[in-house]
Coordinates of C-alpha atoms and ligand atoms in Angstrom, one line a residue:
X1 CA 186.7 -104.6 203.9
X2 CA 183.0 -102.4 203.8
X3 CA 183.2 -99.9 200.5
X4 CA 182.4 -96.6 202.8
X5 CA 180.8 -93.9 200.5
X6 CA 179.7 -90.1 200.7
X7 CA 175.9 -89.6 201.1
X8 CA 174.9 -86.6 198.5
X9 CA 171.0 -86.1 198.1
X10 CA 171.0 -89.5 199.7
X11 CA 172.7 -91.3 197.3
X12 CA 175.9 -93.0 198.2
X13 CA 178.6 -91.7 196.3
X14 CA 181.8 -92.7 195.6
X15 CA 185.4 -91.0 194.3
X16 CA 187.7 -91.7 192.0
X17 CA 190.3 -92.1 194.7
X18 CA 190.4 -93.4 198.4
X19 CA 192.6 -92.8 201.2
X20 CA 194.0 -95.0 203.9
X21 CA 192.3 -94.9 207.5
X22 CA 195.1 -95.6 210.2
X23 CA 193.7 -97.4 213.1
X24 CA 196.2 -96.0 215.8
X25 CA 196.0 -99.1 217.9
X26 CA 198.0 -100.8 215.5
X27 CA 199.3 -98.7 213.1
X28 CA 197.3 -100.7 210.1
X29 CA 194.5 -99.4 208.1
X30 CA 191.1 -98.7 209.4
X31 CA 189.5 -99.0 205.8
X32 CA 189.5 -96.5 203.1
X33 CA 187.4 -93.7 202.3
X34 CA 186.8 -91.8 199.7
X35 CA 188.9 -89.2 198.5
X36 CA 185.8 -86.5 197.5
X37 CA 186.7 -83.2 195.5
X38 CA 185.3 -80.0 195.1
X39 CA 182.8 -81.2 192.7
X40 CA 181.5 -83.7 195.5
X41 CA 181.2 -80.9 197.8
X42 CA 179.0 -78.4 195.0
X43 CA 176.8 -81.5 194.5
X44 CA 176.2 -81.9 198.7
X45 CA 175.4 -78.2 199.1
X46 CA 172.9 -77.6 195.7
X47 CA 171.4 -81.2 196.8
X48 CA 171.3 -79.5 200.6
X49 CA 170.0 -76.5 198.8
X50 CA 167.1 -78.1 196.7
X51 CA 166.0 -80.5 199.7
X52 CA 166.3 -76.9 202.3
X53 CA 163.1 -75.7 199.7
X54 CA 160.6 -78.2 201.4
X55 CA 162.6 -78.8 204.7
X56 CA 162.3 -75.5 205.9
X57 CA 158.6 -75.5 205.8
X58 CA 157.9 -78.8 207.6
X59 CA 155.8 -78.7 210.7
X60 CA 158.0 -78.7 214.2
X61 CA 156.1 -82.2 214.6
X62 CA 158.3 -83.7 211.2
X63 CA 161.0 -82.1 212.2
X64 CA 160.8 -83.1 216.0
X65 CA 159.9 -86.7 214.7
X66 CA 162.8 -86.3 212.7
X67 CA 165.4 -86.4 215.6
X68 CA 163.6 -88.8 217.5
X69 CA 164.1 -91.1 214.4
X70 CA 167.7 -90.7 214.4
X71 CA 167.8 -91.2 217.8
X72 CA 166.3 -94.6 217.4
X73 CA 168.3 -95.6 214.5
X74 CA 171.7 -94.5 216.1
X75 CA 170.5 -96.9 219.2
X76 CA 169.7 -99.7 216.1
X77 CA 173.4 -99.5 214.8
X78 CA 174.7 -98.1 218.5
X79 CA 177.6 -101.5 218.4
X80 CA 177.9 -101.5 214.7
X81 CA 179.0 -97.6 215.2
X82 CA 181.0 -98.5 218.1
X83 CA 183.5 -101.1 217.3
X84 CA 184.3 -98.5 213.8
X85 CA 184.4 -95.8 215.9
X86 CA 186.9 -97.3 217.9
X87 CA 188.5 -98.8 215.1
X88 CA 189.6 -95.6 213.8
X89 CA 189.4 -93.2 217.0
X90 CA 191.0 -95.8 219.1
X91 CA 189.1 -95.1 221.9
X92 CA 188.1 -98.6 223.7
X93 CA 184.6 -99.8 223.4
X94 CA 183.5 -99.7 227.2
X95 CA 183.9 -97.4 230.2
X96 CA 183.5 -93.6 228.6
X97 CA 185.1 -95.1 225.7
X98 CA 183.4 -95.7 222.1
X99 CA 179.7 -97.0 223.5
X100 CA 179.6 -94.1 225.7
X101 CA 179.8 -92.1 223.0
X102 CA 177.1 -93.4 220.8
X103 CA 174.9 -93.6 223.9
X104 CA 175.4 -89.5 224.2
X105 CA 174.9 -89.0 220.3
X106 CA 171.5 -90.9 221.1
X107 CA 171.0 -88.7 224.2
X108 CA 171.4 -85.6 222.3
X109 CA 169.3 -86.2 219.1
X110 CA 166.2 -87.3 221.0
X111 CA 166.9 -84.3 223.8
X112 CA 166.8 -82.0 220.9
X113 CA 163.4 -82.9 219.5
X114 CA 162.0 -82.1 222.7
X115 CA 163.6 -78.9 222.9
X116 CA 160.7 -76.0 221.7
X117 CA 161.3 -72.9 219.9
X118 CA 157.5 -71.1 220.5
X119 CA 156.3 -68.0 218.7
X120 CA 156.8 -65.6 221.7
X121 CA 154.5 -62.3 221.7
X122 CA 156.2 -59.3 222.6
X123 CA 153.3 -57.0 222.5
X124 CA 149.0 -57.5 221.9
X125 CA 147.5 -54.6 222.9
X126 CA 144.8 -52.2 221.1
X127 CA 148.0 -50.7 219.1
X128 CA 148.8 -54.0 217.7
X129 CA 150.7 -57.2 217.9
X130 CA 154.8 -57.9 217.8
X131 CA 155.5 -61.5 217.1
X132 CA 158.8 -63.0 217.6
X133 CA 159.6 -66.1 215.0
X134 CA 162.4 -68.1 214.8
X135 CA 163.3 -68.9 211.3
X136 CA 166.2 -71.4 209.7
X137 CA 168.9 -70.5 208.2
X138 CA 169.8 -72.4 205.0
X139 CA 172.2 -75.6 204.2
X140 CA 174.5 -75.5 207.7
X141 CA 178.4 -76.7 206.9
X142 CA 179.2 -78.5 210.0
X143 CA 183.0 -79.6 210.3
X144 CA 184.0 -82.1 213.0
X145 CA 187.0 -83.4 214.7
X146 CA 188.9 -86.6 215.2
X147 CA 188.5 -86.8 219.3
X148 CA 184.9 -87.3 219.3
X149 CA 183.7 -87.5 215.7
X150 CA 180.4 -89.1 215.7
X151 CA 179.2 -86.9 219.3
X152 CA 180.0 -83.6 218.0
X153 CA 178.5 -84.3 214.7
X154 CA 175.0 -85.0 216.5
X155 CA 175.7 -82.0 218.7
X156 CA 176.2 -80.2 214.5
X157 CA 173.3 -82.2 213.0
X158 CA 170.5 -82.7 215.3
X159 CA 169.9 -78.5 216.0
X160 CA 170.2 -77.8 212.4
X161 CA 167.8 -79.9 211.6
X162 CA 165.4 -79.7 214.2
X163 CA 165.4 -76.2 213.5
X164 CA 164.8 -76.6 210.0
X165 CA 167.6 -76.0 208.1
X166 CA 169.9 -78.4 205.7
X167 CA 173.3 -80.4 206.7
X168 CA 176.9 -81.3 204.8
X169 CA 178.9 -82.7 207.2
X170 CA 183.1 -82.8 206.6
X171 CA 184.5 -85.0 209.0
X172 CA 188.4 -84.5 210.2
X173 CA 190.5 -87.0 207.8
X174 CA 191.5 -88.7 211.0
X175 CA 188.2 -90.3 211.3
X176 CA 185.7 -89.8 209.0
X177 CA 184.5 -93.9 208.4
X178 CA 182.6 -94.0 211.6
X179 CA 180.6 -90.3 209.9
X180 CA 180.3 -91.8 206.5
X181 CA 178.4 -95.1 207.6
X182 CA 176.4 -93.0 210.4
X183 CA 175.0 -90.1 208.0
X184 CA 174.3 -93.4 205.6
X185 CA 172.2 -95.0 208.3
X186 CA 170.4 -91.5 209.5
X187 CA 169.3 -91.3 205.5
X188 CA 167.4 -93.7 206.3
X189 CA 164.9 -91.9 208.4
X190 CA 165.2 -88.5 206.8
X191 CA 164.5 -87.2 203.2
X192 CA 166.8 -87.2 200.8
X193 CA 169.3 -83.9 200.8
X194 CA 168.6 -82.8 204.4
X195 CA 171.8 -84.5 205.9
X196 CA 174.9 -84.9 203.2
X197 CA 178.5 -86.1 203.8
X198 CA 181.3 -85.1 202.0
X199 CA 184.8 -86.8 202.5
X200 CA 188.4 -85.9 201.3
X201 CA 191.5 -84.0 200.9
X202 CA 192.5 -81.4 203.2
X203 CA 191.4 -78.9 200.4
X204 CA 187.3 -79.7 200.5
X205 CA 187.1 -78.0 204.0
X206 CA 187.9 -74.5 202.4
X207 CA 185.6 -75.0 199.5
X208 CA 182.7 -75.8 202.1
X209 CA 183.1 -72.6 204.1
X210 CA 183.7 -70.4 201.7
X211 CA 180.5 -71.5 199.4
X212 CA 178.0 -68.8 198.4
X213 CA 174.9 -71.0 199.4
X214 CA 176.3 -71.8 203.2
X215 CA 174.3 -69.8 205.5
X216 CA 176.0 -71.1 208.3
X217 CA 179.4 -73.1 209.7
X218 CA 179.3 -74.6 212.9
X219 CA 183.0 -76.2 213.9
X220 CA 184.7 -78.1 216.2
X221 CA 188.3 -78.0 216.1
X222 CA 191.7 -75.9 216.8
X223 CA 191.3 -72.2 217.1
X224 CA 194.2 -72.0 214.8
X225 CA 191.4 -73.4 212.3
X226 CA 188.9 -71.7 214.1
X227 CA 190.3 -68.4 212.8
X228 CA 190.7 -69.4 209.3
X229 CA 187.1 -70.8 209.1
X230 CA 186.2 -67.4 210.5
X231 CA 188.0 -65.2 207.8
X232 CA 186.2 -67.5 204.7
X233 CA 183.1 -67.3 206.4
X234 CA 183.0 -63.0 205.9
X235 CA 182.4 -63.3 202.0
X236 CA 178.6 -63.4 202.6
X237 CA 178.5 -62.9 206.3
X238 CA 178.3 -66.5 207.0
X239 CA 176.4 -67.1 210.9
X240 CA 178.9 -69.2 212.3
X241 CA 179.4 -71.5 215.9
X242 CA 183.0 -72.3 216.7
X243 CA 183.9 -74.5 219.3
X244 CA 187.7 -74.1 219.6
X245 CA 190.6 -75.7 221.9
X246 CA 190.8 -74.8 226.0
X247 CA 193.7 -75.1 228.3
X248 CA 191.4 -75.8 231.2
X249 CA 193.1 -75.3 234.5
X250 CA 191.3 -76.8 238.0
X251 CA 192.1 -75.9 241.2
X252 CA 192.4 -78.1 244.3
X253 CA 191.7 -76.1 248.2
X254 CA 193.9 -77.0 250.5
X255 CA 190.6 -78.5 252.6
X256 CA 190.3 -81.8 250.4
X257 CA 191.2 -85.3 250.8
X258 CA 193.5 -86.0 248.3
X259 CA 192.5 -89.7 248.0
X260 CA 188.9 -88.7 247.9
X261 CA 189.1 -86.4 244.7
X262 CA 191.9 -88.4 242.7
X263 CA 189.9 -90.3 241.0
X264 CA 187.4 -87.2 239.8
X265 CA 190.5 -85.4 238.8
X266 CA 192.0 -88.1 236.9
X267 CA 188.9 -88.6 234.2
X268 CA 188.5 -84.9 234.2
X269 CA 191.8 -84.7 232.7
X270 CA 192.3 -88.6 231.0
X271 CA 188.7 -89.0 229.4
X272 CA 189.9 -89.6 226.0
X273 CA 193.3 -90.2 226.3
X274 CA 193.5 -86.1 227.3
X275 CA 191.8 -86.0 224.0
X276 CA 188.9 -83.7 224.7
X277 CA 188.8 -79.6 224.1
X278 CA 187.2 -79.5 227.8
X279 CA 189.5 -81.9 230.0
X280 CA 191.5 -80.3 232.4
X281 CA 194.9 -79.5 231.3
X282 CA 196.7 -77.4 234.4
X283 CA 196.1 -78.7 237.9
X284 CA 196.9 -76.5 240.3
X285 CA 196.9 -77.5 244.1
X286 CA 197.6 -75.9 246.9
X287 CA 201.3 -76.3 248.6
X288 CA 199.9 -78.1 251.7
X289 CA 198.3 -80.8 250.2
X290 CA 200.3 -81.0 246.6
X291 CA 202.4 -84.0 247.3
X292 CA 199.1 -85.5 248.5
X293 CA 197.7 -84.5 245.7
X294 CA 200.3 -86.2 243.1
X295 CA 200.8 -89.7 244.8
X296 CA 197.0 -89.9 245.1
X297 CA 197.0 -89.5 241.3
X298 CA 200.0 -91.6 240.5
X299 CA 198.2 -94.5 242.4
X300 CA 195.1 -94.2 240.9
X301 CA 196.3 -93.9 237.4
X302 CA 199.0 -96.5 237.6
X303 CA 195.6 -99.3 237.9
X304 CA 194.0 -97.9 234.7
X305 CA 195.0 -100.2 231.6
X306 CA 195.6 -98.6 228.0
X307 CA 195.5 -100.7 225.2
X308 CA 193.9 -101.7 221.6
X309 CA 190.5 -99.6 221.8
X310 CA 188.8 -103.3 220.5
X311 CA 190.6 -105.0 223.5
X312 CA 187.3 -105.0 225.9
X313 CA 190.3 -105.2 228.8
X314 CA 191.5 -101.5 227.9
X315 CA 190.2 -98.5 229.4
X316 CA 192.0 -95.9 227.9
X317 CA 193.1 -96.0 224.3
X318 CA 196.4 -94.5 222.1
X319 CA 196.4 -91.2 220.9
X320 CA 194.6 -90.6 218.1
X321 CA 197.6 -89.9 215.3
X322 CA 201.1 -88.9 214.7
X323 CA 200.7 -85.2 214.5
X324 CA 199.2 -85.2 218.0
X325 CA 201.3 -88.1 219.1
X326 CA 204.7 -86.0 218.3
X327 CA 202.7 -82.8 220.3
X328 CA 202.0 -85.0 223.2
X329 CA 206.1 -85.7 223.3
X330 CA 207.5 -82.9 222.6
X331 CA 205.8 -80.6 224.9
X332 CA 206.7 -83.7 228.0
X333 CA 210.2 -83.4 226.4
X334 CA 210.4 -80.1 226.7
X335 CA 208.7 -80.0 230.7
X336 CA 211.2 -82.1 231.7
X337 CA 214.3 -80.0 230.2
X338 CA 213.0 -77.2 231.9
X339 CA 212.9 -79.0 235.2
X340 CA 209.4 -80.7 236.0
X341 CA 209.5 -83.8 237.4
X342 CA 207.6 -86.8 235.9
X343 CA 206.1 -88.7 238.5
X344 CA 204.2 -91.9 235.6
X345 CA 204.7 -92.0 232.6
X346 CA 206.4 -89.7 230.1
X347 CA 208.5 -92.1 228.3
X348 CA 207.1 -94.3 224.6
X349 CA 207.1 -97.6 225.2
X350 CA 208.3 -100.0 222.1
X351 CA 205.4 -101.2 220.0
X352 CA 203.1 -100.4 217.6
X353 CA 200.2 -97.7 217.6
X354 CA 200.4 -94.4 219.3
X355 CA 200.5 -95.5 222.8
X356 CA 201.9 -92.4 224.8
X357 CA 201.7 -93.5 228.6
X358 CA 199.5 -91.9 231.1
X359 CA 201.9 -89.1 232.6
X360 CA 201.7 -86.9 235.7
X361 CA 204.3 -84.1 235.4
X362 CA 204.8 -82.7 239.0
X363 CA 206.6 -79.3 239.5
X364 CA 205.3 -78.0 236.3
X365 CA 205.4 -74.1 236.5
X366 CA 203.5 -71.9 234.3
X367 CA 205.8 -70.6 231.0
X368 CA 206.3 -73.7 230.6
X369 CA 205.0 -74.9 227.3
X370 CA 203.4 -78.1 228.8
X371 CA 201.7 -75.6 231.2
X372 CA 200.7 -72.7 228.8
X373 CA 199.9 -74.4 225.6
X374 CA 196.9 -76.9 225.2
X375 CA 198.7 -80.6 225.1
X376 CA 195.1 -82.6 224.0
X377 CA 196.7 -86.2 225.1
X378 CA 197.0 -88.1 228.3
X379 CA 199.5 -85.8 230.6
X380 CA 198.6 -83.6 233.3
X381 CA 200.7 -81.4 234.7
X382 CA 200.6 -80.7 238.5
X383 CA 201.4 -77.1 239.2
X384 CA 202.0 -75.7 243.0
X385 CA 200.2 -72.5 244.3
X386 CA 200.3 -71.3 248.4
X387 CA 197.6 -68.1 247.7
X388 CA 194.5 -68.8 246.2
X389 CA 193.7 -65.1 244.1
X390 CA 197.1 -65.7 242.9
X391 CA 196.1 -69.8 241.5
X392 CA 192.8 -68.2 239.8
X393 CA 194.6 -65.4 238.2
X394 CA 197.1 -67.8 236.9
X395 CA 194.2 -69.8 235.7
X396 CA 193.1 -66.7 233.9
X397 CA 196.0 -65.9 232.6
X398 CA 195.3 -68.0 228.8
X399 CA 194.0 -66.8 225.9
X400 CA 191.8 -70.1 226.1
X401 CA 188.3 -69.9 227.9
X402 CA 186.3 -73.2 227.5
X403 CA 186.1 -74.5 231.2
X404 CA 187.2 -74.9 234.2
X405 CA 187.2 -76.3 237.6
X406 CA 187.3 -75.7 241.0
X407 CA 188.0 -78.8 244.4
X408 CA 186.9 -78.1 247.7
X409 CA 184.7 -79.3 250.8
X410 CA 183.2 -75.8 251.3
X411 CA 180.9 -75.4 248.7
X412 CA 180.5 -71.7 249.0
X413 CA 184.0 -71.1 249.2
X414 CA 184.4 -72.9 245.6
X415 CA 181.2 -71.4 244.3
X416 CA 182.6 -67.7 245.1
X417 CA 186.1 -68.8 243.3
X418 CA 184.5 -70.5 240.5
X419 CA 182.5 -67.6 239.1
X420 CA 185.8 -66.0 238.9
X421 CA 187.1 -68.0 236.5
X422 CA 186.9 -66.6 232.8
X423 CA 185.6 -69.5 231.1
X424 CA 182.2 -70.6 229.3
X425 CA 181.6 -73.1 232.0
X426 CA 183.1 -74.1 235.7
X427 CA 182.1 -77.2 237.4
X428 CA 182.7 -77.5 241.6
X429 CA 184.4 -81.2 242.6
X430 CA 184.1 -82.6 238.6
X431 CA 185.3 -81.5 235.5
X432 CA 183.8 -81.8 231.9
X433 CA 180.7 -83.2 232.2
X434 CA 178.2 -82.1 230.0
X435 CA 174.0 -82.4 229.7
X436 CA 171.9 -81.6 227.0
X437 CA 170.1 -78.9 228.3
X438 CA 173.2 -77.1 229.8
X439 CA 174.4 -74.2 227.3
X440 CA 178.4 -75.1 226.1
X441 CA 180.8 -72.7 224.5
X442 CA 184.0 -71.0 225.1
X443 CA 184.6 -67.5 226.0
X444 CA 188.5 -65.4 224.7
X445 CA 190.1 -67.8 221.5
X446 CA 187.7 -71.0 223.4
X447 CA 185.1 -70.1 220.6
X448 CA 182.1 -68.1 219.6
X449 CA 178.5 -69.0 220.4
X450 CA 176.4 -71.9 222.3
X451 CA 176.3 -75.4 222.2
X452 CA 173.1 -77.4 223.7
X453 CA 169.5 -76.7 225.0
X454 CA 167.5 -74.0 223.6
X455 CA 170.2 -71.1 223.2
X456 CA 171.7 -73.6 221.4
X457 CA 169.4 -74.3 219.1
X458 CA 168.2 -70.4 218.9
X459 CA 172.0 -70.7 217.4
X460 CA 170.2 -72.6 213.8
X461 CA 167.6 -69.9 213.5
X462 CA 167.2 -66.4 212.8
X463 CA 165.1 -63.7 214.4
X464 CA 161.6 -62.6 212.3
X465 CA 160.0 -60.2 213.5
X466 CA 156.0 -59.6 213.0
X467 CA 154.0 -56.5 213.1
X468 CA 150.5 -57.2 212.8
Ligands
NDP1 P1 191.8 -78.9 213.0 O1 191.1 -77.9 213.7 O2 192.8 -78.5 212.0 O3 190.8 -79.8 212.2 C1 189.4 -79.9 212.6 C2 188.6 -80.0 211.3 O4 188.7 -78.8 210.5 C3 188.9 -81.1 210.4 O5 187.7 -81.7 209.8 C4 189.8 -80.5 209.3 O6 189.8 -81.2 208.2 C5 189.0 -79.2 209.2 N1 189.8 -78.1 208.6 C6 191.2 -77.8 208.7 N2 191.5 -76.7 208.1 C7 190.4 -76.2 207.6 C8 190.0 -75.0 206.8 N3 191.0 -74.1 206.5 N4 188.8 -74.8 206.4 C9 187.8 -75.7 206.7 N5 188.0 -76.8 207.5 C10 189.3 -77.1 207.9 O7 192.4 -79.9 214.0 P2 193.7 -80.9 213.8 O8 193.1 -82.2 213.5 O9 194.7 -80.4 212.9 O10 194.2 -80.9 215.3 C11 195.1 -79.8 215.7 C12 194.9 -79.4 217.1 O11 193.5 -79.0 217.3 C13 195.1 -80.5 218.1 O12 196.4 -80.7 218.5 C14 194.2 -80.1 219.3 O13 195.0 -79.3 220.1 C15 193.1 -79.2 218.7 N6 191.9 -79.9 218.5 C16 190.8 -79.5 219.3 C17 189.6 -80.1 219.2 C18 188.5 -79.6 220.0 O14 187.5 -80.4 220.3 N7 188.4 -78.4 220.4 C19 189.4 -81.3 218.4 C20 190.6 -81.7 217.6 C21 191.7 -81.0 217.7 P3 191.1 -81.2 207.2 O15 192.3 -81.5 208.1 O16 190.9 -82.2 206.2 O17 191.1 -79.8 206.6

């Protein structure tokens, strides 16, 4: 089995211990990874630190050059990446599965080295001249999660460093093989202590955000985390990006064919096994249409087959571990005792590996914990609505705001309803899809901050201003 190690000022480095990877397709191990401690995590950020003193003053070419580099490294190892990723994740290798992924974490590091930052002039008249520069910030903590590990650590890594500033990644515990061996191969094309990786118990994560030299955290994860990475961050004012959980709701016009938009609604909400902060998780549809609605879904979904994420046969993989596994269940447990109606799905099948079925819970009614709490797994409930203001206020009625989604023929009609949703984004007749130039953040507990293109990466950088 590979020895996976930490990179510290690019260096691989091991610990004294290791801990066991599960691959949830099977229950087994994944391979073992080292189990870092606070020391490991001083050593990333003062080797961070020491390599931020040079860094920072690189030219925009090097540091531009520097993400196209990765880009072209990632694409080198894109399989290699792929078959750990889904090793671990359990996400199969095909469709938007484990090579989709590393095809957007190569999409996203070479978008952002064309992404510019210029000098912008405020004022050059005969009174003077007001310069607006856009500085970095110092070593960036970036802590990812286990749905998309290696995407959201390019959407951490590639801004920092194109902007100039210094990296220690912590990967979630779930998965972090598939971080350690791709920070290890991005070494290879950047100087040593720009990108670190640190790897461990559950008690490195604190140390990391609460360190006097972080200028900056950017996470992806539970707001329930969110909020605590927020409260270690005030010690010295940490800048921070947090990306938190959603509880997208979509809603379907009673205009649409219901055959026509199943298949758009179902990877909306099923991309990752459900696994994904902005999938849809409430569909509302109109009472005309609703039963439509469902046994368009329940046909389309009941062709889809889930399975081992190396089987090149699946399509959609296990959930990713117990904890989230037990969530999943529980909260389908708990629909159904109140009265919902599952229409696929919702019982566990015998076998190994976290296989929770795909599930379409009809009847679901908001209080309903299935409804009003963020399920991240592979059940959509299917909530009934006869007046539409009434569907988006229920939509808005979440402490969530990451996205959103609205189904119609009539363009205009959706547009108008969409830009009433209270969320960072809305997409017409889709749901989640995301581009590299298109800003990506939550609104309410969703998060704090941008994601992507240029506000985005203004997000690395702080304001200097110039009188001259
Ligand atoms: P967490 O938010 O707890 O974990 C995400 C990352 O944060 C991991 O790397 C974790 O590592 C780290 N972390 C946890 N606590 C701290 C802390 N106090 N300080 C610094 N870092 C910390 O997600 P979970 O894995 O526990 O999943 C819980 C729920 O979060 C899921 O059920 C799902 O609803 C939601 N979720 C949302 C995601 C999204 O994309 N928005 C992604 C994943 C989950 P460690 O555990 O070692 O501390």
């Amino acid at each position: 089995m590979t020895d996976f190690t930490m990179t510290i000022d690019g260096n691989p480095v091991s610990a004294t211990g290791t801990f066991d990877v599960i691959n949830p397709s099977t229950g087994g191990s994944a391979g073992q990874c080292p189990s870092g401690a606070a020391e490991d995590v001083n050593a990333a950020i003062a080797a961070a630190k020491a390599a931020f003193a040079s860094w920072r003053w690189e030219s925009d070419h090097t540091r531009s050059q520097a993400c196209r580099d990765m880009a072209r490294v990632l694409g080198e190892h894109a399989e290699e990446l792929a078959v750990l990723l889904s090793t671990e994740q359990g996400k199969p290798l095909g469709g938007l599965g484990a090579r989709f992924e590393l095809g957007g974490c190569q999409a996203w590091a070479s978008n952002t080295a064309d992404l510019e930052l210029p000098v912008e002039v405020v004022k050059d008249d005969n009174e003077g001249r007001i310069e607006i520069h856009r500085k970095p910030l110092g070593v960036v903590a970036s802590i990812t999660p286990w749905n998309w590990p290696l995407m959201i650590a390019i959407w951490h890594i590639a801004p920092a460093i194109r902007a100039g500033n210094t990296v220690v990644v912590k990967p979630s515990p779930y998965t972090p093989l598939s971080t350690l061996r791709m920070v290890e191969i991005l070494n290879t094309v950047l100087p040593a202590g720009v990108l670190n990786v640190v790897t461990g118990p559950d008690s490195i994560g604190p140390v990391l955000t609460s360190h006097p030299d972080i200028a900056k955290v950017t996470f992806t994860g539970s707001t329930e985390t969110g909020k605590k990475v927020m409260a270690s961050a005030t010690n010295t004012l940490k800048r921070l990006t947090l990306e938190l959980g959603g509880n997208d709701a979509a809603i379907v016009l009673p205009d649409v064919e219901p055959a026509a938009v199943a298949e758009g609604i179902f990877w909306g909400a099923f991309i990752n096994s459900g696994q994904t902060c902005a999938c849809m998780k409430r569909l509302y549809v109109h009472d005309d249409i609703y039963d439509d609605v469902c046994s368009a879904l329940v046909e389309f979904a009941a062709k889809i087959p889930v399975g081992d994420g190396l089987d090149e046969d699946s399509v959609l993989g296990p959930v990713q571990n117990a904890m989230q596994f037990a969530k999943v269940r529980d909260l389908v447990n708990d629909a159904k005792a109140s009265g919902a109606r599952v229409l696929l799905g919702g019982e566990v099948p015998e076998g190994n590996g976290y296989f929770y079925p795909l599930t379409i819970v009809a009847d679901a009614t908001d209080g309903m914990r299935l409804v009003d709490e963020e399920q991240f797994g592979p059940v959509l409930p299917v909530i009934r609505y006869t007046d539409i203001e009434d569907a988006v206020t229920r939509a808005n009625a979440s402490s969530m705001g990451l996205g959103g989604s609205v189904w119609s023929k009539d363009m205009d009609a959706a547009k108008k309803l969409a830009l009433q949703f209270e969320s960072g984004t809305v997409w017409i007749n889709g749901h989640g899809g995301l581009n590299p130039n298109a800003p990506f953040g939550g609104v309410k507990q969703s998060g704090i901050g941008t994601e992507f293109g240029v506000d985005g990466l203004k997000e690395f950088t702080a304001i200097q201003t110039l009188h001259a």
